[in-house]
mmCIF file of C-alpha atoms and ligand atoms in Angstrom:
data_model
loop_
_atom_site.group_PDB
_atom_site.id
_atom_site.type_symbol
_atom_site.label_atom_id
_atom_site.label_comp_id
_atom_site.label_asym_id
_atom_site.label_seq_id
_atom_site.Cartn_x
_atom_site.Cartn_y
_atom_site.Cartn_z
ATOM 1 C CA MET A 25 281.910 106.380 31.984
ATOM 2 C CA GLU A 26 281.307 102.967 30.392
ATOM 3 C CA ARG A 27 277.694 101.834 30.339
ATOM 4 C CA LEU A 28 276.672 99.120 32.795
ATOM 5 C CA TYR A 29 275.888 96.533 30.132
ATOM 6 C CA LYS A 30 279.574 96.376 29.170
ATOM 7 C CA PRO A 31 281.021 93.171 30.685
ATOM 8 C CA ALA A 32 284.253 95.030 31.556
ATOM 9 C CA ARG A 33 282.265 97.494 33.687
ATOM 10 C CA VAL A 34 280.423 94.659 35.447
ATOM 11 C CA VAL A 35 283.721 92.997 36.325
ATOM 12 C CA GLU A 36 285.226 96.316 37.433
ATOM 13 C CA LEU A 37 282.314 97.027 39.813
ATOM 14 C CA GLN A 38 282.241 93.439 41.006
ATOM 15 C CA ASN A 39 285.942 93.571 41.941
ATOM 16 C CA LYS A 40 285.765 97.020 43.480
ATOM 17 C CA TYR A 41 282.885 96.084 45.810
ATOM 18 C CA GLY A 42 283.709 92.381 46.222
ATOM 19 C CA PHE A 43 280.253 91.521 44.916
ATOM 20 C CA ARG A 44 279.378 87.842 44.512
ATOM 21 C CA PHE A 45 276.391 86.602 42.523
ATOM 22 C CA THR A 46 273.737 84.807 44.554
ATOM 23 C CA LYS A 47 272.228 82.126 42.345
ATOM 24 C CA SER A 48 269.254 81.590 44.644
ATOM 25 C CA LEU A 49 268.223 85.243 44.121
ATOM 26 C CA GLY A 50 268.082 84.734 40.351
ATOM 27 C CA GLN A 51 271.003 87.075 39.764
ATOM 28 C CA ASN A 52 271.685 86.964 36.037
ATOM 29 C CA PHE A 53 272.633 90.443 34.908
ATOM 30 C CA LEU A 54 272.181 91.805 31.400
ATOM 31 C CA ILE A 55 275.329 92.507 29.393
ATOM 32 C CA ASP A 56 273.717 93.215 26.028
ATOM 33 C CA GLY A 57 273.127 96.862 25.167
ATOM 34 C CA ASN A 58 270.677 96.043 22.371
ATOM 35 C CA ILE A 59 268.439 94.046 24.688
ATOM 36 C CA VAL A 60 268.537 96.787 27.323
ATOM 37 C CA ARG A 61 267.545 99.424 24.740
ATOM 38 C CA ASN A 62 264.891 97.164 23.198
ATOM 39 C CA ILE A 63 263.244 96.635 26.601
ATOM 40 C CA ALA A 64 263.169 100.386 27.302
ATOM 41 C CA ASP A 65 261.833 101.065 23.763
ATOM 42 C CA LEU A 66 259.138 98.444 24.194
ATOM 43 C CA ALA A 67 258.081 99.920 27.538
ATOM 44 C CA GLN A 68 257.839 103.296 25.729
ATOM 45 C CA ILE A 69 259.533 105.103 28.581
ATOM 46 C CA ASN A 70 259.525 108.868 28.195
ATOM 47 C CA LYS A 71 260.263 111.945 30.283
ATOM 48 C CA GLU A 72 256.759 112.042 31.789
ATOM 49 C CA ASP A 73 256.891 108.491 33.108
ATOM 50 C CA TYR A 74 256.979 107.164 36.652
ATOM 51 C CA VAL A 75 258.602 103.760 36.607
ATOM 52 C CA LEU A 76 258.904 100.919 39.092
ATOM 53 C CA GLU A 77 261.642 98.339 38.587
ATOM 54 C CA ILE A 78 262.011 95.076 40.455
ATOM 55 C CA GLY A 79 265.551 93.808 40.961
ATOM 56 C CA PRO A 80 268.006 96.392 39.588
ATOM 57 C CA GLY A 81 271.024 94.129 40.170
ATOM 58 C CA ILE A 82 273.993 96.374 39.393
ATOM 59 C CA GLY A 83 271.633 98.798 37.655
ATOM 60 C CA THR A 84 272.012 97.876 33.985
ATOM 61 C CA LEU A 85 268.367 98.237 32.966
ATOM 62 C CA SER A 86 267.785 100.911 35.622
ATOM 63 C CA GLU A 87 270.405 103.139 33.988
ATOM 64 C CA GLU A 88 268.680 102.985 30.604
ATOM 65 C CA ILE A 89 265.286 103.726 32.174
ATOM 66 C CA ALA A 90 266.652 106.522 34.378
ATOM 67 C CA LEU A 91 268.050 108.298 31.327
ATOM 68 C CA ARG A 92 264.594 108.274 29.719
ATOM 69 C CA CYS A 93 262.029 108.699 32.544
ATOM 70 C CA LYS A 94 260.860 111.254 35.097
ATOM 71 C CA LYS A 95 261.323 109.089 38.176
ATOM 72 C CA LEU A 96 262.468 105.515 38.756
ATOM 73 C CA VAL A 97 262.076 103.520 41.954
ATOM 74 C CA SER A 98 263.917 100.194 41.976
ATOM 75 C CA ILE A 99 263.299 97.501 44.585
ATOM 76 C CA GLU A 100 266.261 95.259 45.379
ATOM 77 C CA ILE A 101 266.400 92.508 48.003
ATOM 78 C CA ASP A 102 270.200 92.135 48.061
ATOM 79 C CA GLU A 103 271.712 94.665 50.461
ATOM 80 C CA SER A 104 275.220 93.677 49.418
ATOM 81 C CA LEU A 105 274.564 95.798 46.300
ATOM 82 C CA LYS A 106 274.016 98.969 48.332
ATOM 83 C CA GLU A 107 277.409 100.653 47.971
ATOM 84 C CA LEU A 108 277.856 99.431 44.411
ATOM 85 C CA LEU A 109 274.499 100.873 43.310
ATOM 86 C CA LYS A 110 275.378 104.252 44.843
ATOM 87 C CA GLU A 111 278.239 104.457 42.372
ATOM 88 C CA SER A 112 276.564 102.786 39.392
ATOM 89 C CA LEU A 113 273.345 104.831 39.458
ATOM 90 C CA PRO A 114 274.392 108.431 40.180
ATOM 91 C CA TYR A 115 271.077 109.879 38.962
ATOM 92 C CA ASP A 116 268.836 112.326 40.830
ATOM 93 C CA ASN A 117 265.649 110.733 39.495
ATOM 94 C CA VAL A 118 266.472 107.235 40.837
ATOM 95 C CA LYS A 119 265.706 105.792 44.236
ATOM 96 C CA VAL A 120 266.695 102.280 45.208
ATOM 97 C CA ILE A 121 264.750 100.676 48.045
ATOM 98 C CA PHE A 122 266.304 97.607 49.631
ATOM 99 C CA LYS A 123 263.401 95.336 50.346
ATOM 100 C CA ASP A 124 261.831 92.045 49.308
ATOM 101 C CA ILE A 125 259.193 92.978 46.715
ATOM 102 C CA MET A 126 256.935 90.293 48.196
ATOM 103 C CA LYS A 127 256.933 92.093 51.543
ATOM 104 C CA LEU A 128 256.359 95.559 50.167
ATOM 105 C CA ASP A 129 253.093 97.472 50.564
ATOM 106 C CA LEU A 130 252.672 98.536 46.935
ATOM 107 C CA LYS A 131 249.778 100.930 47.572
ATOM 108 C CA GLN A 132 251.833 102.777 50.154
ATOM 109 C CA LEU A 133 254.860 102.835 47.851
ATOM 110 C CA VAL A 134 252.869 104.284 44.952
ATOM 111 C CA GLU A 135 251.347 106.894 47.238
ATOM 112 C CA GLU A 136 254.658 107.939 48.795
ATOM 113 C CA GLU A 137 256.931 107.744 45.785
ATOM 114 C CA PHE A 138 254.613 108.443 42.851
ATOM 115 C CA GLN A 139 251.756 110.449 44.450
ATOM 116 C CA ASN A 140 249.328 107.764 43.252
ATOM 117 C CA LYS A 141 250.104 108.374 39.572
ATOM 118 C CA ALA A 142 249.757 105.537 37.057
ATOM 119 C CA ILE A 143 253.092 103.788 36.692
ATOM 120 C CA LYS A 144 254.958 101.685 34.192
ATOM 121 C CA ILE A 145 256.698 98.612 35.540
ATOM 122 C CA VAL A 146 259.847 97.258 33.950
ATOM 123 C CA ALA A 147 261.961 94.361 35.144
ATOM 124 C CA ASN A 148 264.335 91.594 34.324
ATOM 125 C CA LEU A 149 262.609 89.458 36.916
ATOM 126 C CA PRO A 150 264.258 86.928 39.223
ATOM 127 C CA TYR A 151 262.997 83.692 37.651
ATOM 128 C CA TYR A 152 262.508 81.759 40.901
ATOM 129 C CA ILE A 153 259.674 84.056 41.878
ATOM 130 C CA THR A 154 258.235 85.376 38.581
ATOM 131 C CA THR A 155 254.616 84.297 38.985
ATOM 132 C CA PRO A 156 254.222 85.405 42.627
ATOM 133 C CA ILE A 157 255.633 88.846 41.735
ATOM 134 C CA VAL A 158 253.412 89.315 38.679
ATOM 135 C CA SER A 159 250.353 88.075 40.634
ATOM 136 C CA LYS A 160 251.115 90.484 43.449
ATOM 137 C CA LEU A 161 251.443 93.425 41.041
ATOM 138 C CA ILE A 162 248.206 92.533 39.242
ATOM 139 C CA GLU A 163 246.220 92.006 42.441
ATOM 140 C CA SER A 164 247.653 95.029 44.282
ATOM 141 C CA GLY A 165 245.014 97.427 42.990
ATOM 142 C CA ILE A 166 247.642 100.044 42.031
ATOM 143 C CA GLU A 167 247.207 101.827 38.729
ATOM 144 C CA ILE A 168 249.530 100.246 36.196
ATOM 145 C CA GLU A 169 249.883 101.516 32.635
ATOM 146 C CA SER A 170 251.958 98.611 31.425
ATOM 147 C CA MET A 171 254.386 95.948 32.564
ATOM 148 C CA THR A 172 257.380 94.954 30.483
ATOM 149 C CA PHE A 173 259.178 91.902 31.769
ATOM 150 C CA MET A 174 262.073 89.700 30.895
ATOM 151 C CA ILE A 175 261.109 86.247 32.130
ATOM 152 C CA GLN A 176 261.902 82.621 31.499
ATOM 153 C CA LYS A 177 260.922 81.722 27.934
ATOM 154 C CA GLU A 178 258.728 78.809 29.028
ATOM 155 C CA VAL A 179 256.798 81.091 31.372
ATOM 156 C CA ALA A 180 256.502 83.777 28.670
ATOM 157 C CA LYS A 181 254.889 81.185 26.399
ATOM 158 C CA ARG A 182 252.428 80.238 29.157
ATOM 159 C CA PHE A 183 251.584 83.884 29.887
ATOM 160 C CA SER A 184 250.707 84.518 26.242
ATOM 161 C CA ALA A 185 249.296 81.114 25.217
ATOM 162 C CA LYS A 186 246.018 80.858 23.325
ATOM 163 C CA PRO A 187 243.305 78.189 23.886
ATOM 164 C CA SER A 188 243.923 74.682 22.500
ATOM 165 C CA THR A 189 247.705 75.002 22.705
ATOM 166 C CA LYS A 190 249.937 72.990 25.029
ATOM 167 C CA ASP A 191 251.065 76.089 26.935
ATOM 168 C CA TYR A 192 247.519 77.296 27.664
ATOM 169 C CA GLY A 193 246.616 76.737 31.304
ATOM 170 C CA SER A 194 245.295 78.421 34.426
ATOM 171 C CA LEU A 195 248.311 80.773 34.471
ATOM 172 C CA SER A 196 247.478 81.977 30.925
ATOM 173 C CA VAL A 197 243.859 82.549 31.941
ATOM 174 C CA PHE A 198 244.871 84.428 35.095
ATOM 175 C CA ILE A 199 247.296 86.758 33.294
ATOM 176 C CA GLN A 200 245.004 87.303 30.302
ATOM 177 C CA PHE A 201 241.938 87.870 32.471
ATOM 178 C CA TYR A 202 243.585 91.055 33.705
ATOM 179 C CA SER A 203 245.851 92.054 30.829
ATOM 180 C CA ASN A 204 246.520 91.904 27.113
ATOM 181 C CA VAL A 205 249.793 90.048 26.775
ATOM 182 C CA SER A 206 252.216 90.039 23.898
ATOM 183 C CA TYR A 207 255.225 87.788 23.531
ATOM 184 C CA GLU A 208 257.775 90.179 22.116
ATOM 185 C CA PHE A 209 261.170 88.560 21.570
ATOM 186 C CA SER A 210 263.412 85.778 22.780
ATOM 187 C CA VAL A 211 266.744 86.500 24.450
ATOM 188 C CA SER A 212 269.857 84.357 24.232
ATOM 189 C CA LYS A 213 271.581 83.010 27.333
ATOM 190 C CA ASN A 214 274.693 84.845 26.112
ATOM 191 C CA SER A 215 273.078 88.175 26.984
ATOM 192 C CA PHE A 216 273.627 87.546 30.705
ATOM 193 C CA ILE A 217 276.373 87.188 33.244
ATOM 194 C CA PRO A 218 276.439 84.582 34.666
ATOM 195 C CA LYS A 219 274.738 82.602 31.872
ATOM 196 C CA PRO A 220 271.375 81.223 33.072
ATOM 197 C CA ASN A 221 270.382 77.591 32.500
ATOM 198 C CA VAL A 222 267.184 78.540 30.714
ATOM 199 C CA ASP A 223 266.216 80.674 27.741
ATOM 200 C CA SER A 224 264.526 84.024 28.271
ATOM 201 C CA ALA A 225 261.942 86.172 26.553
ATOM 202 C CA VAL A 226 260.424 89.611 26.900
ATOM 203 C CA VAL A 227 256.680 90.055 27.309
ATOM 204 C CA LYS A 228 254.549 93.160 27.566
ATOM 205 C CA LEU A 229 251.343 93.237 29.610
ATOM 206 C CA GLU A 230 248.869 96.070 29.121
ATOM 207 C CA MET A 231 246.238 96.114 31.849
ATOM 208 C CA LYS A 232 242.670 95.746 30.552
ATOM 209 C CA GLU A 233 240.486 98.749 31.180
ATOM 210 C CA GLU A 234 237.471 96.571 31.798
ATOM 211 C CA ILE A 235 237.310 93.070 33.164
ATOM 212 C CA PRO A 236 234.130 90.960 33.374
ATOM 213 C CA GLU A 237 232.076 91.765 36.455
ATOM 214 C CA ILE A 238 232.009 88.281 37.896
ATOM 215 C CA ASP A 239 232.895 86.462 41.092
ATOM 216 C CA THR A 240 236.626 86.086 40.395
ATOM 217 C CA GLU A 241 237.188 83.573 43.185
ATOM 218 C CA LYS A 242 234.565 81.274 41.651
ATOM 219 C CA PHE A 243 235.942 81.946 38.151
ATOM 220 C CA PHE A 244 239.477 80.864 39.094
ATOM 221 C CA LYS A 245 238.220 77.771 40.930
ATOM 222 C CA ILE A 246 236.365 76.678 37.805
ATOM 223 C CA VAL A 247 239.436 77.410 35.663
ATOM 224 C CA LYS A 248 241.629 75.370 38.009
ATOM 225 C CA ALA A 249 239.177 72.488 37.910
ATOM 226 C CA ALA A 250 238.893 72.641 34.106
ATOM 227 C CA PHE A 251 242.667 72.285 33.715
ATOM 228 C CA SER A 252 243.077 69.725 36.500
ATOM 229 C CA LYS A 253 242.392 66.879 34.089
ATOM 230 C CA ARG A 254 243.398 68.179 30.704
ATOM 231 C CA ARG A 255 242.613 64.974 28.845
ATOM 232 C CA LYS A 256 239.039 64.726 30.113
ATOM 233 C CA THR A 257 236.009 66.499 28.740
ATOM 234 C CA ILE A 258 235.061 69.712 30.500
ATOM 235 C CA LEU A 259 231.973 67.948 31.923
ATOM 236 C CA ASN A 260 234.057 65.139 33.433
ATOM 237 C CA ALA A 261 236.822 67.417 34.672
ATOM 238 C CA LEU A 262 234.332 69.655 36.489
ATOM 239 C CA SER A 263 232.151 66.862 37.860
ATOM 240 C CA THR A 264 235.049 64.811 39.265
ATOM 241 C CA TYR A 265 236.962 67.757 40.734
ATOM 242 C CA GLY A 266 235.347 67.678 44.144
ATOM 243 C CA PHE A 267 232.947 70.584 43.879
ATOM 244 C CA ASN A 268 230.341 68.312 45.447
ATOM 245 C CA LEU A 269 227.790 69.150 42.750
ATOM 246 C CA GLU A 270 225.419 66.941 40.761
ATOM 247 C CA LYS A 271 226.725 66.172 37.268
ATOM 248 C CA THR A 272 223.340 67.242 35.880
ATOM 249 C CA SER A 273 223.680 70.732 37.368
ATOM 250 C CA ILE A 274 227.135 71.110 35.757
ATOM 251 C CA LEU A 275 225.716 69.894 32.441
ATOM 252 C CA LYS A 276 222.929 72.439 32.734
ATOM 253 C CA ALA A 277 225.449 75.247 33.367
ATOM 254 C CA LEU A 278 227.505 74.199 30.339
ATOM 255 C CA ASN A 279 224.409 74.072 28.144
ATOM 256 C CA LEU A 280 223.235 77.465 29.372
ATOM 257 C CA SER A 281 226.684 78.831 28.544
ATOM 258 C CA ASN A 282 226.604 77.379 25.058
ATOM 259 C CA ILE A 283 229.640 75.196 25.773
ATOM 260 C CA ASP A 284 229.640 71.674 24.343
ATOM 261 C CA PRO A 285 230.194 69.386 27.381
ATOM 262 C CA ARG A 286 232.398 67.113 25.261
ATOM 263 C CA ARG A 287 234.989 69.830 24.723
ATOM 264 C CA ARG A 288 238.188 69.800 26.752
ATOM 265 C CA GLY A 289 238.742 72.514 29.309
ATOM 266 C CA GLU A 290 241.848 73.698 27.508
ATOM 267 C CA THR A 291 239.733 74.805 24.519
ATOM 268 C CA LEU A 292 237.686 77.336 26.504
ATOM 269 C CA THR A 293 238.344 81.026 26.014
ATOM 270 C CA ILE A 294 238.387 83.475 28.916
ATOM 271 C CA ASP A 295 234.997 84.829 27.841
ATOM 272 C CA GLU A 296 233.561 81.296 27.890
ATOM 273 C CA PHE A 297 234.964 80.692 31.391
ATOM 274 C CA ALA A 298 233.363 83.994 32.459
ATOM 275 C CA VAL A 299 229.922 83.037 31.107
ATOM 276 C CA LEU A 300 230.248 79.599 32.691
ATOM 277 C CA THR A 301 231.043 81.234 36.025
ATOM 278 C CA ILE A 302 227.784 83.175 35.866
ATOM 279 C CA ASN A 303 225.751 80.053 35.057
ATOM 280 C CA PHE A 304 227.618 77.711 37.390
ATOM 281 C CA PRO A 305 225.982 76.626 40.660
ATOM 282 C CA SER A 306 227.212 78.229 43.851
ATOM 283 C CA LEU A 307 230.473 76.727 45.146
ATOM 284 C CA GLY A 308 229.713 77.029 48.807
ATOM 285 C CA GLY A 309 230.292 73.337 49.443
ATOM 286 C CA ASP A 310 233.456 72.627 47.426
ATOM 287 C CA LYS A 311 236.460 71.025 49.049
ATOM 288 C CA ASP A 312 239.002 73.755 48.191
HETATM 289 N N1 SAM B 8 267.934 94.240 36.427
HETATM 290 C C1 SAM B 8 269.225 93.585 36.481
HETATM 291 C C2 SAM B 8 269.685 93.270 35.089
HETATM 292 O O1 SAM B 8 268.829 93.185 34.198
HETATM 293 O O2 SAM B 8 270.879 93.091 34.866
HETATM 294 C C3 SAM B 8 269.218 92.356 37.355
HETATM 295 C C4 SAM B 8 268.162 91.312 37.063
HETATM 296 S S1 SAM B 8 268.363 89.810 37.949
HETATM 297 C C5 SAM B 8 267.616 88.682 36.810
HETATM 298 C C6 SAM B 8 267.105 89.858 39.234
HETATM 299 C C7 SAM B 8 267.363 90.818 40.381
HETATM 300 O O3 SAM B 8 266.272 90.716 41.296
HETATM 301 C C8 SAM B 8 268.609 90.540 41.198
HETATM 302 O O4 SAM B 8 269.317 91.735 41.411
HETATM 303 C C9 SAM B 8 268.086 89.994 42.550
HETATM 304 O O5 SAM B 8 268.925 90.272 43.648
HETATM 305 C C10 SAM B 8 266.750 90.710 42.640
HETATM 306 N N2 SAM B 8 265.741 90.024 43.485
HETATM 307 C C11 SAM B 8 265.610 88.689 43.695
HETATM 308 N N3 SAM B 8 264.558 88.436 44.508
HETATM 309 C C12 SAM B 8 264.023 89.635 44.828
HETATM 310 C C13 SAM B 8 262.929 90.038 45.657
HETATM 311 N N4 SAM B 8 262.175 89.131 46.298
HETATM 312 N N5 SAM B 8 262.665 91.365 45.792
HETATM 313 C C14 SAM B 8 263.426 92.284 45.133
HETATM 314 N N6 SAM B 8 264.480 91.968 44.338
HETATM 315 C C15 SAM B 8 264.780 90.661 44.174
#
């Protein structure tokens, strides 16, 4: 049987099941065997692995993972793919669950399907909902070994951006607070059917074993405030944000944290934001 990344096979399945792409669900399916293999290689999928995939589509990436892993569970929102996927993924170690990933109880899923084992997550994500999905996975509290994602190139750059670059922002800090991110490779629009409007890239996120023991809610509020006025100094950005704090108390916190108040927020590293969070006054009275 032809592999699912062959355009002829996609068209054959599409015609057989009368499948129509839904643009609003971010349905751009891979038709490039090298990219499919490179993603599975990068995720280092082997016979011991339990893998979660989001959005199998017609099963192109799922097939490659299924052939390498112990068990794959793929979550797909589009029920019109049900019959098609039964034919395209005839593997005993694959289960497709038709559900919106955003409405899924991940802890329950990992308990029921993977007996609470650490999992690897692999996906060519629907671009309209990339950040909410990745945030949900990170914040779910499930044990994740690694996440390998195909995402929009612009978002991949923001995920992996370093301080003092134009792509560095609160999203970079959020992702890198919890994981070590690497921007792996860019992917041409020609690798998909239908062709997307934007370029793509593959990133790998390895969850950090230890994260700073700080008040994360306060940390992310400070980060948001620091990036709210990128062209201002960190002192001005924080004191005009609406925290309802005296400028002198913010200055004191910056000094205590060894951060020059004339620097811009976008130059601060995650460690510096963490130290600042510890020294920062309580945010009980902020407007957020
Ligand atoms: N993995 C396939 C591939 O690489 O060819 C398809 C990837 S396509 C970019 C994204 C897939 O995610 C589509 O099949 C789409 O229906 C599915 N999807 C979109 N929103 C979803 C959601 N909220 N929950 C689960 N799946 C979703």
